[in-house]
Amino acid sequence: VADDLPRLWQHWREQRPPTRGIHVDSAAAGRSSFATIQAVTDHLHLEAEVGAYIAQASADAVLTALRGDVANLLGVETDGVAFVESASAALQALLGAWPLPDHAQVAVAPSEWAPNLAAFAARGLDVVELPTDGAGVVDPDGLGRLLAISRPALVHICQVAAHRGLVQPVADLARVCRAADVPLWVDAAQALGHVDVATDADVVYATSRKWLCGPRGVGMLGIASQWWPSLRVRHHVLAPIDEGVARALESDDAHIAGRVALATSIRQLRDIGASTVWQRLDEVGRLTRAALLDLPSWSVLDANGTAITALRPTRGQDVAIVRARLLDEYGILATASTPARAPRDMTEPLLRLSPHVDCSSDQLGMIRTALHAIG
Ligand SMILES: Cc1ncc(COP(=O)(O)O)c(C=O)c1O
């Protein structure tokens, strides 16, 4: 029995294979449950036994229900959901389909994820920066003022930043964008399964593998219905005549076993209650930051409402080396974030810890001891 871990989160831990060491890297990829892993392998077996397309047809009810569940989580209509391979694939699909002239402006927060900035540049878009407070939180009033004087083609927000504990007030931003008639796209790669992503945004996209603890290779995209008529999509020549625009953004072939298993991960989230998980992740973030305060060689960055914690080395330590030593010597899996991940926000490498709901004070104590020893 894990020290002070409440029964609910002990159960969450027991539902998945035991870790080799301490996994505090959900922001990279969460840990799937036995049931999710079983659902992948069961479907793969079925594909080999009856044929891949028969297996897919027999999973039709599961896949249809999944589309509805994902629509609920993303806050869009079911026909606005597309399944893709990853969050990046979702952004690519959007940038290909959305009517955007060259040099159209995309307004982003300084904490924007670098590969998204690269995708905007590759699409010929210009980036403008949104006004934020000292912590990097986008200011809804400032956004309103910006939209009143310059009209970007869209506002793009990472709801939860990847490199530090920063959550954006997407519901407020959505209200301001809607009033100004400027579309809001939300990158929820770090947000889905972590905080509530069902706001009134025009677009929300995410991945299965992080906070939902679903399989890798499954991403999802939700588009509000008012935009469907303006999307430029190419339907597969063999697609049904009445195929919706969101479906046309999906690959012809796909990781169906992963989608079937994502349905299991979402069912397990629902069994606990999504908002119970969001609250627990907020608590885990606060416990993590409290446990690591006052380490002599590290400073804990402030955070708001997330389980992601970033640590800044204060004595010039090489974060990549510390990350490697944590893993090799203590079995602690964390991330070294280079400034290249968020070049408008980061000035130096940070150590990222992203525990999930089953993080115990025992584990936090071991992480503290390890960081103390490494220096
Ligand atoms: C904020 C953010 N956006 C997008 C992505 C890309 O997600 P994917 O690897 O599924 O393409 C990540 C991945 O870490 C991320 O943290």
XYZ file of N, CA and C and ligand atoms in Angstrom, residues 27-28 85-91 111-116 156 158-163 187-191 205-210 216-219 308 341 352, ligand 1:
136
model
N 3.324 14.416 -19.104
C 3.251 15.437 -20.147
C 3.921 14.955 -21.430
N 4.783 13.928 -21.299
C 5.332 13.294 -22.510
C 4.348 12.210 -22.968
N -3.616 11.274 -36.159
C -2.557 10.482 -35.519
C -1.966 11.144 -34.273
N -2.074 12.460 -34.169
C -1.399 13.181 -33.082
C -1.957 14.598 -33.045
N -1.545 15.355 -32.037
C -1.955 16.765 -31.999
C -1.344 17.519 -33.180
N -0.087 17.232 -33.502
C 0.554 17.921 -34.630
C -0.176 17.618 -35.936
N -0.613 16.366 -36.084
C -1.339 16.003 -37.307
C -2.662 16.764 -37.370
N -3.272 17.001 -36.210
C -4.524 17.764 -36.177
C -4.272 19.192 -36.659
N -3.178 19.798 -36.186
C -2.892 21.171 -36.604
C -2.599 21.219 -38.107
N 4.050 31.692 -24.577
C 4.346 30.307 -24.186
C 4.046 29.298 -25.302
N 3.753 29.763 -26.490
C 3.388 28.862 -27.600
C 4.450 27.791 -27.829
N 3.972 26.591 -28.142
C 4.806 25.400 -28.405
C 5.522 25.589 -29.738
N 6.859 25.425 -29.734
C 7.658 25.760 -30.919
C 7.216 25.048 -32.207
N 6.917 23.751 -32.168
C 6.515 23.114 -33.423
C 5.240 23.739 -34.027
N 4.378 24.318 -33.178
C 3.206 25.014 -33.722
C 3.646 26.274 -34.458
N -4.593 31.477 -31.493
C -4.207 30.083 -31.207
C -3.604 30.026 -29.809
N -2.250 27.476 -26.546
C -1.977 26.199 -25.861
C -2.620 26.332 -24.482
N -3.687 25.582 -24.259
C -4.437 25.769 -23.011
C -3.566 25.473 -21.793
N -2.798 24.412 -21.868
C -1.802 24.119 -20.830
C -0.451 24.093 -21.536
N 0.489 24.901 -21.039
C 1.808 24.940 -21.676
C 2.531 23.624 -21.422
N 3.462 23.308 -22.326
C 4.181 22.033 -22.202
C 5.346 22.123 -21.225
N 5.971 23.276 -21.106
C 7.269 23.355 -20.439
C 7.203 23.854 -18.998
N -4.984 24.406 -28.693
C -4.124 23.230 -28.620
C -4.300 22.666 -27.218
N -5.014 21.557 -27.137
C -5.299 20.943 -25.838
C -4.455 19.687 -25.623
N -3.288 19.617 -26.304
C -2.434 18.418 -26.182
C -2.094 18.146 -24.721
N -1.798 19.223 -23.962
C -1.463 19.037 -22.546
C -2.686 19.252 -21.649
N -3.821 19.528 -22.243
C -4.993 19.906 -21.443
C -6.040 18.799 -21.334
N -7.954 20.698 -30.356
C -7.314 19.449 -30.786
C -6.377 18.947 -29.702
N -6.118 17.635 -29.713
C -5.385 17.023 -28.595
C -4.856 15.657 -29.011
N -4.324 14.982 -28.022
C -3.798 13.635 -28.242
C -4.290 12.699 -27.148
N -4.318 11.435 -27.479
C -4.783 10.415 -26.539
C -3.742 10.070 -25.473
N -2.451 10.204 -25.835
C -1.413 9.496 -25.070
C -0.934 10.199 -23.803
N -1.294 11.464 -23.594
C -0.727 12.175 -22.447
C -1.605 12.000 -21.208
N -0.752 5.529 -27.846
C -0.053 6.450 -28.746
C -0.658 6.328 -30.145
N -0.396 7.320 -30.964
C -0.806 7.230 -32.364
C -2.257 7.590 -32.614
N -2.925 8.175 -31.613
C -4.310 8.625 -31.802
C -4.410 10.083 -31.357
N -4.813 10.935 -32.262
C -5.060 12.334 -31.933
C -6.491 12.676 -32.306
N 1.783 20.048 -13.926
C 3.137 20.221 -14.482
C 3.926 21.179 -13.590
N 11.839 24.523 -27.072
C 10.442 24.056 -27.012
C 9.437 25.210 -26.972
N 11.324 19.308 -16.054
C 9.859 19.226 -15.939
C 9.457 17.932 -15.245
C 1.421 21.914 -26.091
C 1.688 20.832 -27.085
N 1.165 20.919 -28.308
C 1.365 19.967 -29.223
C 2.116 18.860 -28.939
C 2.335 17.848 -30.011
O 1.616 16.684 -29.744
P 1.830 15.392 -30.646
O 3.153 14.817 -30.227
O 0.677 14.513 -30.327
O 1.862 15.831 -32.048
C 2.684 18.705 -27.684
C 3.490 17.521 -27.373
O 4.192 17.446 -26.404
C 2.470 19.719 -26.724
O 2.992 19.630 -25.497
